[in-house]
């Protein structure tokens, strides 16, 4: 009898070039390295200085997402960069990829996108893999049963040069979600609820396995939204064991194995589940029925409240500081708070299902006149699909802006920013002070909740904005 | 990377919990392709007013804390993004050690790889250290102790491998490169199982 293992331990064991000893950490082999323009220039510079090649360009995929403009090209074909530094960062990435033989899904490739949207839709993200990226939301790829985590730039250099990382075995945390999510409650609400329960540092040192009936019922896109925000509870990574939904999603994608090789891969992928009797270092049990449409009220993703709930009283300095920054009152509802900006997009909620969810609210309705709303597809592929479905017409008819793919207002590096003091309802993942622009105030929400806020002009309950019957669209259009 | 053996400096306290990487270095300063020169942007939104003038109320602007090389941060220091610009910025402003009751995983990793020492202590020890704000502390990595102005000392834990790398000022890439043969052996069987990209 072998000892029952968790999926986390199985993936780890399958990638340990050397196990941890008293003197040195383990050497962990990395299957897929995703790179983007912001966290890599200094790593490539290091390789150049040491005269080192990239060990496995075939296990490295690059894109451009953080600093890129989301406005269409200028009439002369040039891109409307916010400033010279962002343009230089993109040019540096293009040069590095060319010099080191790395495939870049850049402008004109038709496959560019936010790195965590692009990897899965190409089928590059696969069960049982180790995946890293110089980006803390790399856990998104955990939705496929991969051990995927964010690394710093020095470690990016390690992986470029050796395809390996020095790592300590993480602790394991099972988050079990039993039962069924209520209608109109989705993956974003669930993960905000979970972070609220764990606290923003509750997962430190751990990798989370999300399991249970409600997790199995999530679509692959929902699982990506869920795993994406694992870092917001401090966890190194989060994952969901692969199942039929995973294999169905991957079948036929360009980077996935094809034909007989695919079937063989599925047999191997199926082994990446936690064995019966495997033990976790910790467990959190959540009843799905307890989850409501959930938003943040504060300045960290653990400060959450049900959309129709009451913001906590300022009983401590931390709460007081967050309330002061957000200009909210303790012991009061959030519903009805004035909204200036709504952002639909990011690696959390920039996929096609998210755009459909937002468009479902917008169809036949109008964005409030004082609200600026940006809808930013997560990738070229998402944009193409959305336009094939006519979602861009709905977005524009409602008075929102339809943009080119990129990280955009999630981080504000490309010039898409929220002005100081303005309140943004955002489908992204961080509500830190100034995250979306200096002095910007952020409420994190699902696409439906964000779209409802855009229409209402105030924080609103998405359950009051159901899709309108078809004849009303015609009348409104 | 500069070696870290014994370091003496004034300690400054930023007691806020959850000092995230967007506070340590706001995203608008991440457009650089260099490591150097980020110190002036560290804590930019706390340090400067809308006109770019220094805010007097920012703790590290106190005359007795300017140039402090040891930072005592509130619980969950460095949470948020993986940007290594955070430790680069702190080092560039002269900080060589961060002490907190909890330090976020990625920040800790990034710090260790750049010669910025992340130290986790218990709540009581943190309070004891904070009482010495503006006084000189000495961090001895060899003995793994923080020496206090009153003659006392607080021991701390650190991963042995990272400690050796810091003490000798060697980076970890050299170690990984020296394992090339083992990596190649692993790849031979592993490549047959999984092919990426
Ligand atoms: S969308 Fe936001 S969180 Fe995601 S990779 Fe881009 S900046 Fe990071």
XYZ file of C-alpha atoms and ligand atoms in Angstrom:
682
model
C 0.000 0.000 0.000
C 1.350 3.389 -0.930
C 0.478 6.319 1.272
C -2.489 8.289 -0.081
C -1.337 11.576 -1.577
C -3.022 14.856 -2.434
C -2.931 16.116 -6.021
C -0.487 18.753 -4.831
C 1.951 16.112 -3.582
C 1.540 14.054 -6.756
C 2.443 16.971 -8.995
C 5.321 17.887 -6.736
C 6.715 14.345 -6.704
C 6.470 14.132 -10.508
C 8.633 17.262 -10.866
C 11.258 16.916 -8.164
C 14.622 16.765 -9.922
C 16.079 16.632 -6.433
C 14.174 16.311 -3.176
C 14.699 18.774 -0.375
C 17.570 17.966 1.993
C 18.718 19.502 5.252
C 21.127 21.698 3.299
C 19.221 22.644 0.188
C 15.686 23.155 -1.063
C 14.172 20.859 -3.669
C 14.872 21.423 -7.356
C 11.495 21.565 -9.051
C 11.184 21.145 -12.799
C 8.886 23.614 -14.586
C 6.784 22.411 -17.516
C 5.534 25.741 -18.762
C 6.962 29.225 -18.259
C 4.772 32.149 -19.252
C 6.462 35.493 -19.680
C 5.267 39.056 -20.175
C 6.913 42.435 -20.606
C 6.839 43.799 -17.051
C 8.652 41.233 -14.916
C 11.201 39.893 -17.404
C 13.535 42.591 -18.809
C 15.949 42.382 -15.868
C 15.963 38.564 -16.085
C 16.905 38.593 -19.766
C 19.557 41.206 -19.005
C 21.045 38.797 -16.458
C 21.133 36.011 -19.061
C 22.926 38.313 -21.484
C 25.458 39.330 -18.848
C 26.239 35.712 -18.052
C 26.101 34.662 -21.663
C 23.434 32.029 -20.978
C 20.837 30.745 -23.446
C 17.200 30.028 -22.601
C 17.278 26.323 -21.771
C 13.856 25.422 -23.128
C 12.350 28.003 -25.481
C 9.806 25.294 -26.343
C 8.533 25.396 -22.765
C 8.346 29.182 -22.743
C 5.469 31.269 -24.099
C 5.395 35.039 -24.217
C 2.755 37.687 -24.605
C 2.269 41.430 -24.171
C -0.496 42.504 -21.817
C 0.296 44.800 -18.887
C 1.663 47.917 -20.599
C -0.185 47.656 -23.880
C -2.744 50.218 -25.017
C -6.370 49.108 -25.203
C -7.252 51.799 -27.714
C -7.072 50.846 -31.398
C -3.931 51.708 -33.417
C -3.425 55.268 -34.619
C -4.308 56.030 -38.263
C -0.623 55.579 -39.174
C -0.670 52.074 -37.659
C 1.391 52.985 -34.579
C 0.057 52.052 -31.158
C -1.206 54.772 -28.795
C 1.157 54.056 -25.896
C 0.568 55.996 -22.702
C 4.238 56.919 -22.437
C 7.665 56.115 -23.835
C 8.556 53.730 -20.994
C 5.657 51.362 -21.729
C 6.519 51.360 -25.442
C 10.143 50.617 -24.565
C 9.094 47.766 -22.284
C 7.111 46.152 -25.099
C 9.947 46.656 -27.591
C 12.351 45.064 -25.097
C 10.127 41.993 -24.808
C 9.906 41.699 -28.584
C 13.694 41.939 -28.863
C 14.277 39.420 -26.063
C 11.903 36.875 -27.586
C 13.530 37.230 -31.000
C 17.074 36.967 -29.593
C 16.347 33.979 -27.342
C 14.075 32.053 -29.721
C 10.877 32.329 -27.666
C 7.431 32.244 -29.277
C 5.755 35.602 -28.714
C 2.015 35.949 -29.090
C 2.308 39.639 -29.782
C 0.471 42.211 -31.820
C -0.883 40.807 -35.049
C -0.599 37.183 -33.878
C -4.326 36.994 -33.201
C -3.420 35.104 -30.017
C -2.244 37.901 -27.758
C -3.956 38.228 -24.420
C -3.651 38.613 -20.683
C -1.157 35.883 -19.909
C -3.546 33.851 -17.751
C -6.306 34.038 -20.335
C -4.016 33.146 -23.219
C -2.335 30.022 -21.762
C -5.537 28.060 -21.152
C -7.257 29.061 -24.376
C -4.248 27.848 -26.390
C -4.377 24.564 -24.512
C -0.843 25.179 -23.224
C -2.117 24.844 -19.659
C -2.605 21.142 -18.894
C -3.332 18.933 -15.882
C -0.445 17.733 -13.750
C 1.896 20.444 -14.995
C 4.054 22.834 -13.060
C 3.493 26.324 -14.462
C 5.116 29.568 -13.405
C 5.023 33.189 -14.476
C 6.405 36.405 -13.070
C 2.931 37.274 -11.946
C 1.085 36.521 -8.738
C -2.154 35.458 -10.452
C -0.510 32.468 -12.108
C -2.667 30.224 -9.912
C -5.385 30.784 -12.545
C -3.915 27.791 -14.391
C -4.619 25.655 -11.317
C -8.167 25.385 -12.667
C -6.804 22.595 -14.883
C -5.215 20.653 -12.052
C -1.784 22.224 -12.566
C 0.511 23.469 -9.815
C 0.834 27.055 -10.982
C 2.352 29.904 -9.029
C 3.831 33.369 -9.311
C 7.559 34.054 -9.082
C 9.788 37.118 -8.994
C 12.121 38.328 -11.693
C 15.228 36.610 -10.294
C 13.333 33.323 -10.387
C 12.186 34.102 -13.937
C 15.893 34.159 -14.734
C 16.383 30.814 -12.977
C 13.648 29.191 -15.046
C 14.831 30.745 -18.299
C 18.345 29.442 -17.686
C 17.643 26.062 -16.058
C 13.890 25.330 -16.408
C 14.008 24.751 -12.638
C 13.324 26.507 -9.369
C 14.600 26.007 -5.849
C 11.508 25.409 -3.755
C 10.316 24.243 -0.382
C 7.415 21.826 -0.322
C 4.268 23.836 0.366
C 1.692 23.036 3.017
C -1.717 21.917 1.791
C -5.121 23.439 2.454
C -8.388 21.840 1.359
C -11.219 24.267 0.706
C -14.300 22.078 0.380
C -17.450 23.714 -0.958
C -20.489 21.520 -0.370
C -23.939 21.897 -1.881
C -25.083 24.102 -4.725
C -24.511 27.811 -5.285
C -27.768 29.812 -5.277
C -29.026 31.171 -8.610
C -27.237 34.365 -9.714
C -24.218 33.532 -7.591
C -21.028 32.646 -9.440
C -17.351 31.836 -9.069
C -16.341 35.433 -8.307
C -18.833 35.658 -5.463
C -17.607 32.319 -4.169
C -13.926 33.219 -4.155
C -14.589 36.598 -2.518
C -16.595 34.746 0.125
C -13.761 32.239 0.640
C -11.126 34.986 0.948
C -13.407 36.701 3.450
C -13.444 33.488 5.469
C -9.702 32.754 5.204
C -8.542 36.346 5.546
C -6.036 37.863 3.182
C -3.084 36.054 4.772
C -4.923 32.890 5.804
C -3.386 30.856 3.001
C 0.247 31.942 3.467
C 2.645 29.042 2.923
C -0.127 26.810 1.524
C -1.393 25.525 -1.777
C -5.181 25.234 -1.854
C -7.126 22.388 -3.397
C -10.692 23.522 -4.051
C -12.989 20.518 -3.903
C -16.562 19.489 -3.289
C -19.815 19.430 -5.166
C -20.063 23.157 -5.877
C -16.546 23.216 -7.334
C -17.261 20.235 -9.615
C -20.330 22.095 -10.883
C -18.272 25.119 -11.984
C -17.368 25.586 -15.650
C -13.676 25.744 -16.552
C -14.019 29.523 -16.782
C -15.533 29.632 -13.305
C -12.699 27.467 -11.978
C -10.188 29.895 -13.491
C -11.875 32.836 -11.754
C -11.780 30.885 -8.507
C -8.145 29.766 -8.670
C -7.049 33.176 -9.958
C -7.639 34.855 -6.618
C -5.916 32.249 -4.418
C -3.047 34.686 -3.897
C -5.510 37.177 -2.417
C -5.812 34.810 0.545
C -2.002 34.684 0.648
C -1.880 31.165 -0.850
C 0.994 30.291 -3.130
C -1.372 28.528 -5.512
C -4.835 27.048 -5.800
C -6.056 24.205 -7.952
C -8.992 22.000 -8.898
C -8.450 18.343 -9.805
C -9.120 17.689 -13.494
C -12.283 15.938 -14.629
C -14.362 15.536 -17.787
C -14.994 19.269 -17.993
C -11.229 19.823 -18.050
C -10.597 17.266 -20.783
C -13.517 18.536 -22.887
C -12.182 22.068 -22.650
C -8.701 21.041 -23.794
C -9.668 18.730 -26.641
C -8.692 20.240 -29.999
C -6.882 23.304 -28.596
C -3.736 24.076 -30.597
C -1.146 23.359 -27.870
C -2.941 20.322 -26.441
C -1.924 16.839 -27.600
C -3.913 15.746 -30.662
C -5.598 12.472 -31.662
C -4.358 9.326 -29.959
C -1.827 11.353 -27.995
C -4.715 13.256 -26.454
C -6.404 10.077 -25.248
C -3.137 8.856 -23.784
C -2.684 12.206 -22.059
C -6.169 12.003 -20.560
C -5.299 8.631 -19.001
C -2.289 10.223 -17.367
C -4.144 13.405 -16.380
C -6.798 11.337 -14.618
C -4.205 10.222 -12.073
C -3.863 13.800 -10.821
C -6.537 13.719 -8.125
C -6.215 13.473 -4.392
C -6.370 9.874 -3.210
C -9.077 8.814 -0.790
C -7.655 9.207 2.673
C -5.043 11.785 1.642
C -4.584 14.318 4.409
C -4.254 18.068 4.164
C -2.493 20.283 6.656
C -5.685 22.320 7.045
C -9.257 22.331 5.801
C -11.968 24.955 5.388
C -15.518 23.807 4.739
C -17.925 26.150 3.013
C -21.638 25.651 2.438
C -22.398 26.930 -1.056
C -25.909 27.904 0.016
C -24.367 30.573 2.304
C -22.784 32.460 -0.603
C -24.544 35.591 -1.881
C -23.446 38.039 -4.588
C -20.358 39.344 -2.795
C -18.280 42.521 -3.090
C -15.424 44.139 -1.206
C -15.998 47.219 0.947
C -12.388 47.848 2.013
C -8.840 48.016 0.735
C -7.953 44.351 0.761
C -9.728 41.428 -0.887
C -10.556 39.847 2.457
C -12.775 42.787 3.424
C -15.967 41.495 1.844
C -19.688 41.793 2.375
C -22.799 40.358 0.708
C -24.090 42.913 -1.793
C -27.158 43.612 0.357
C -25.217 43.357 3.611
C -23.927 45.923 6.073
C -20.343 47.208 6.079
C -18.699 46.421 9.439
C -18.340 48.993 12.183
C -14.947 50.596 12.617
C -14.001 48.574 15.668
C -10.270 48.595 14.968
C -7.651 50.751 13.290
C -7.451 48.545 10.213
C -11.182 48.782 9.537
C -11.182 52.511 10.255
C -8.329 53.140 7.844
C -10.038 51.132 5.101
C -13.359 52.891 5.635
C -11.663 56.309 5.595
C -9.863 55.529 2.347
C -13.022 54.143 0.735
C -15.128 57.022 2.090
C -17.678 54.486 3.319
C -19.491 54.485 6.617
C -19.289 51.575 9.001
C -22.525 49.871 10.024
C -24.233 51.035 6.827
C -25.262 49.373 3.556
C -23.138 49.596 0.400
C -26.171 49.564 -1.872
C -26.794 53.015 -3.276
C -23.178 54.272 -3.033
C -22.367 56.551 -5.978
C -20.254 54.879 -8.703
C -17.966 56.702 -11.178
C -16.269 53.934 -13.128
C -17.051 50.320 -14.024
C -14.367 47.969 -15.352
C -15.144 44.590 -16.905
C -12.001 42.619 -17.712
C -8.725 41.205 -16.282
C -7.428 37.667 -15.823
C -10.118 37.158 -13.196
C -13.132 38.077 -15.302
C -12.064 38.891 -18.855
C -13.156 35.642 -20.496
C -16.070 35.120 -22.869
C -18.481 33.893 -20.177
C -17.747 37.043 -18.168
C -18.473 39.305 -21.129
C -21.684 37.391 -21.785
C -22.693 37.837 -18.149
C -22.101 41.597 -18.303
C -23.792 41.911 -21.688
C -26.796 40.049 -20.283
C -27.312 42.915 -17.859
C -26.526 45.645 -20.402
C -28.754 44.318 -23.186
C -31.680 46.695 -23.571
C -30.400 48.967 -20.814
C -28.203 52.062 -20.581
C -25.145 52.883 -18.514
C -25.963 55.768 -16.146
C -24.908 59.063 -17.687
C -22.282 59.858 -15.030
C -20.599 56.436 -15.245
C -17.592 55.612 -17.413
C -17.646 51.921 -18.280
C -14.800 49.996 -19.924
C -15.231 46.499 -21.296
C -11.845 44.934 -22.055
C -11.700 41.406 -23.472
C -9.031 39.212 -21.907
C -7.500 38.197 -25.231
C -7.693 38.477 -29.006
C -9.614 35.187 -29.056
C -12.131 36.410 -26.481
C -12.609 39.616 -28.472
C -13.184 37.693 -31.705
C -15.715 35.389 -30.060
C -17.528 38.278 -28.374
C -17.764 40.186 -31.642
C -19.030 37.074 -33.426
C -21.821 37.002 -30.859
C -22.502 40.724 -31.245
C -21.595 41.521 -27.642
C -19.641 44.601 -28.730
C -22.859 46.063 -30.186
C -24.647 45.556 -26.881
C -21.758 47.130 -24.973
C -21.616 50.150 -27.259
C -25.386 50.565 -27.466
C -25.449 50.709 -23.676
C -22.923 53.538 -23.737
C -19.847 51.599 -22.593
C -16.415 51.532 -24.255
C -15.353 48.384 -26.124
C -11.562 48.056 -25.981
C -8.628 46.037 -27.254
C -7.379 43.155 -25.032
C -4.991 43.761 -22.129
C -4.700 44.144 -18.363
C -5.927 47.703 -18.655
C -7.582 49.180 -15.571
C -6.811 46.161 -13.413
C -3.372 47.674 -12.812
C -3.486 50.948 -14.707
C -0.002 50.625 -16.212
C -1.151 51.394 -19.742
C -2.884 54.641 -18.861
C -6.376 53.171 -18.278
C -6.725 54.570 -14.780
C -9.341 55.509 -12.244
C -8.936 59.116 -11.088
C -8.204 60.001 -7.468
C -11.274 59.800 -5.281
C -13.391 58.062 -7.889
C -15.221 54.864 -7.020
C -14.734 51.987 -9.441
C -16.695 48.763 -9.407
C -14.230 46.361 -10.964
C -14.196 42.701 -11.950
C -10.435 42.554 -11.304
C -8.788 41.069 -8.237
C -7.146 43.757 -6.116
C -8.674 46.645 -4.245
C -5.471 47.861 -2.631
C -5.122 51.605 -2.100
C -4.181 53.156 -5.426
C -4.183 49.861 -7.336
C -6.290 51.239 -10.198
C -4.750 54.700 -10.061
C -3.457 56.980 -7.344
C -6.274 57.639 -4.862
C -8.668 55.359 -6.740
C -11.278 53.498 -4.655
C -12.087 49.981 -5.803
C -15.011 47.674 -5.125
C -14.352 44.146 -6.442
C -17.366 42.411 -7.912
C -18.621 39.844 -10.409
C -19.357 40.896 -14.004
C -23.112 40.891 -13.284
C -22.718 43.040 -10.171
C -20.369 45.440 -11.975
C -22.731 45.780 -14.935
C -25.683 46.355 -12.610
C -23.716 49.157 -10.929
C -23.025 50.724 -14.322
C -26.704 50.767 -15.209
C -27.876 51.934 -11.792
C -25.061 54.480 -11.376
C -24.793 53.284 -7.801
C -23.877 50.008 -6.154
C -26.791 47.741 -6.979
C -27.952 44.173 -6.494
C -27.516 42.228 -9.743
C -30.561 40.142 -8.832
C -32.633 43.241 -9.633
C -31.231 43.376 -13.178
C -32.257 40.111 -14.810
C -31.887 39.749 -18.570
C -34.704 41.612 -20.320
C -37.083 39.714 -22.612
C -36.074 39.827 -26.278
C -38.735 42.316 -27.473
C -37.524 44.922 -24.984
C -34.053 44.852 -26.589
C -35.541 45.690 -29.922
C -37.517 48.555 -28.394
C -34.440 49.889 -26.591
C -32.064 49.410 -29.510
C 24.225 40.352 -4.620
C 25.927 41.921 -1.590
C 26.728 39.513 1.222
C 24.793 39.913 4.446
C 26.664 39.057 7.599
C 26.272 41.663 10.316
C 24.270 44.793 9.819
C 23.765 47.685 12.204
C 21.278 50.434 11.543
C 18.483 52.531 12.914
C 15.097 50.812 12.922
C 11.958 52.493 11.619
C 8.415 51.287 12.245
C 5.555 51.151 9.726
C 2.926 49.506 11.917
C 0.187 49.138 9.289
C -0.937 45.601 8.619
C -0.992 44.293 5.045
C 1.537 46.692 3.544
C 1.064 45.439 0.006
C 3.385 45.660 -2.964
C 1.232 48.368 -4.548
C 2.097 50.547 -1.526
C 5.784 49.586 -1.562
C 6.050 50.448 -5.257
C 2.950 51.613 -7.158
C 2.356 49.989 -10.547
C 3.021 53.140 -12.544
C 6.719 52.795 -11.683
C 6.962 49.249 -13.034
C 7.557 50.375 -16.591
C 11.312 50.379 -16.056
C 13.521 47.747 -17.655
C 16.225 48.291 -14.995
C 16.650 47.218 -11.376
C 18.347 50.368 -10.159
C 16.908 53.703 -9.186
C 13.573 52.641 -7.719
C 14.296 53.883 -4.180
C 12.852 57.308 -4.799
C 9.523 55.700 -5.693
C 9.295 53.415 -2.660
C 6.052 54.114 -0.788
C 5.509 56.939 -3.285
C 1.851 57.522 -2.481
C 2.569 57.730 1.242
C 5.708 59.801 0.881
C 4.732 62.532 -1.522
C 1.732 64.813 -1.862
C -0.049 65.566 -5.134
C 2.630 68.124 -6.047
C 5.438 65.670 -5.415
C 6.514 67.288 -2.138
C 7.547 65.122 0.789
C 4.838 64.600 3.361
C 6.146 65.394 6.827
C 3.874 62.787 8.401
C 5.492 59.857 6.584
C 7.437 58.108 9.376
C 10.660 57.667 7.420
C 10.810 61.442 6.886
C 11.398 61.994 10.594
C 14.886 63.362 11.095
C 15.840 60.482 13.390
C 14.559 57.849 10.954
C 16.054 59.097 7.705
C 18.407 56.529 6.349
C 16.977 53.783 8.550
C 18.169 50.437 7.222
C 15.841 48.195 9.207
C 12.114 48.316 8.702
C 9.624 46.918 11.192
C 6.437 46.369 9.250
C 2.979 45.355 10.435
C 1.621 41.843 9.953
C 1.479 40.381 6.407
C 4.162 42.619 4.943
C 4.667 42.423 1.167
C 1.362 40.829 0.261
C 0.051 41.247 -3.262
C 1.942 41.035 -6.483
C 5.106 39.184 -7.441
C 6.896 42.377 -8.498
C 10.531 42.116 -7.493
C 10.539 45.886 -7.877
C 9.345 45.906 -4.242
C 12.573 44.576 -2.693
C 14.609 46.462 -5.326
C 12.952 49.707 -4.258
C 13.472 49.029 -0.543
C 17.136 48.116 -1.060
C 17.651 51.187 -3.214
C 16.354 53.375 -0.397
C 18.850 51.735 1.945
C 16.756 49.102 3.709
C 18.566 45.789 4.246
C 16.120 43.996 6.557
C 12.350 43.816 7.034
C 10.974 42.452 10.287
C 7.320 41.484 10.623
C 5.088 38.948 12.329
C 4.133 37.581 8.904
C 5.740 38.132 5.517
C 4.036 37.171 2.263
C 5.597 34.187 0.452
C 6.579 35.717 -2.873
C 7.939 38.899 -1.314
C 10.055 36.830 1.078
C 11.461 34.791 -1.795
C 12.211 37.880 -3.828
C 13.827 39.633 -0.866
C 16.137 36.713 -0.080
C 17.356 36.602 -3.661
C 18.417 40.230 -3.507
C 20.147 40.434 -0.149
C 17.201 41.982 1.677
C 16.752 39.951 4.851
C 13.131 39.090 5.718
C 12.765 38.207 9.395
C 9.599 36.829 10.966
C 9.244 37.185 14.739
C 6.428 36.620 17.210
C 4.037 39.369 18.235
C 5.764 39.936 21.600
C 9.198 40.156 20.010
C 7.864 42.565 17.396
C 6.509 44.844 20.144
C 9.793 44.634 21.983
C 11.670 45.637 18.823
C 9.235 48.429 18.015
C 9.995 50.007 21.372
C 13.492 50.647 20.039
C 12.321 52.748 17.129
C 14.978 55.237 16.044
C 17.616 53.270 17.961
C 20.297 51.115 16.417
C 19.731 47.395 16.118
C 22.305 44.895 14.939
C 21.254 41.901 12.903
C 23.758 39.069 12.978
C 22.928 36.507 10.350
C 25.685 34.177 11.416
C 24.311 33.785 14.947
C 20.737 34.453 13.801
C 20.122 37.081 16.444
C 18.883 40.635 16.547
C 20.963 42.492 19.131
C 19.108 45.154 21.075
C 20.368 48.447 22.509
C 19.613 47.196 26.049
C 22.062 44.313 25.660
C 19.336 41.752 25.023
C 18.903 39.743 21.832
C 16.106 38.138 19.863
C 16.847 34.946 17.929
C 15.238 34.319 14.557
C 14.815 31.442 12.120
C 15.771 31.477 8.489
C 15.996 28.812 5.822
C 19.494 27.342 5.978
C 20.200 27.404 2.267
C 19.102 31.018 1.855
C 21.204 31.913 4.887
C 24.316 30.352 3.373
C 23.723 32.184 0.098
C 23.304 35.494 1.922
C 26.326 35.005 4.160
C 28.516 34.276 1.156
C 26.802 36.735 -1.179
C 26.351 34.046 -3.826
C 23.246 33.798 -5.931
C 21.183 30.662 -6.364
C 21.421 30.545 -10.146
C 24.995 29.329 -9.894
C 23.830 26.416 -7.751
C 21.053 25.499 -10.211
C 23.448 25.692 -13.155
C 25.799 23.303 -11.371
C 22.959 20.730 -11.328
C 22.774 20.684 -15.105
C 23.467 16.958 -15.410
C 20.674 16.039 -13.002
C 18.268 18.328 -14.821
C 19.157 16.768 -18.184
C 18.617 13.259 -16.800
C 15.235 14.278 -15.456
C 14.251 15.842 -18.778
C 14.951 12.642 -20.685
C 12.118 10.759 -19.026
C 9.927 13.744 -18.313
C 9.838 15.081 -21.864
C 8.273 11.858 -23.063
C 5.384 12.415 -20.643
C 4.688 16.092 -21.096
C 5.469 18.443 -23.903
C 4.572 22.040 -23.432
C 4.232 24.993 -25.777
S -5.200 41.366 -15.500
Fe -4.458 42.315 -13.644
S -4.017 40.688 -12.212
Fe -4.242 39.793 -14.255
S -2.170 39.640 -15.052
Fe -3.011 41.598 -15.742
S -2.428 43.079 -14.160
Fe -2.121 41.043 -13.300
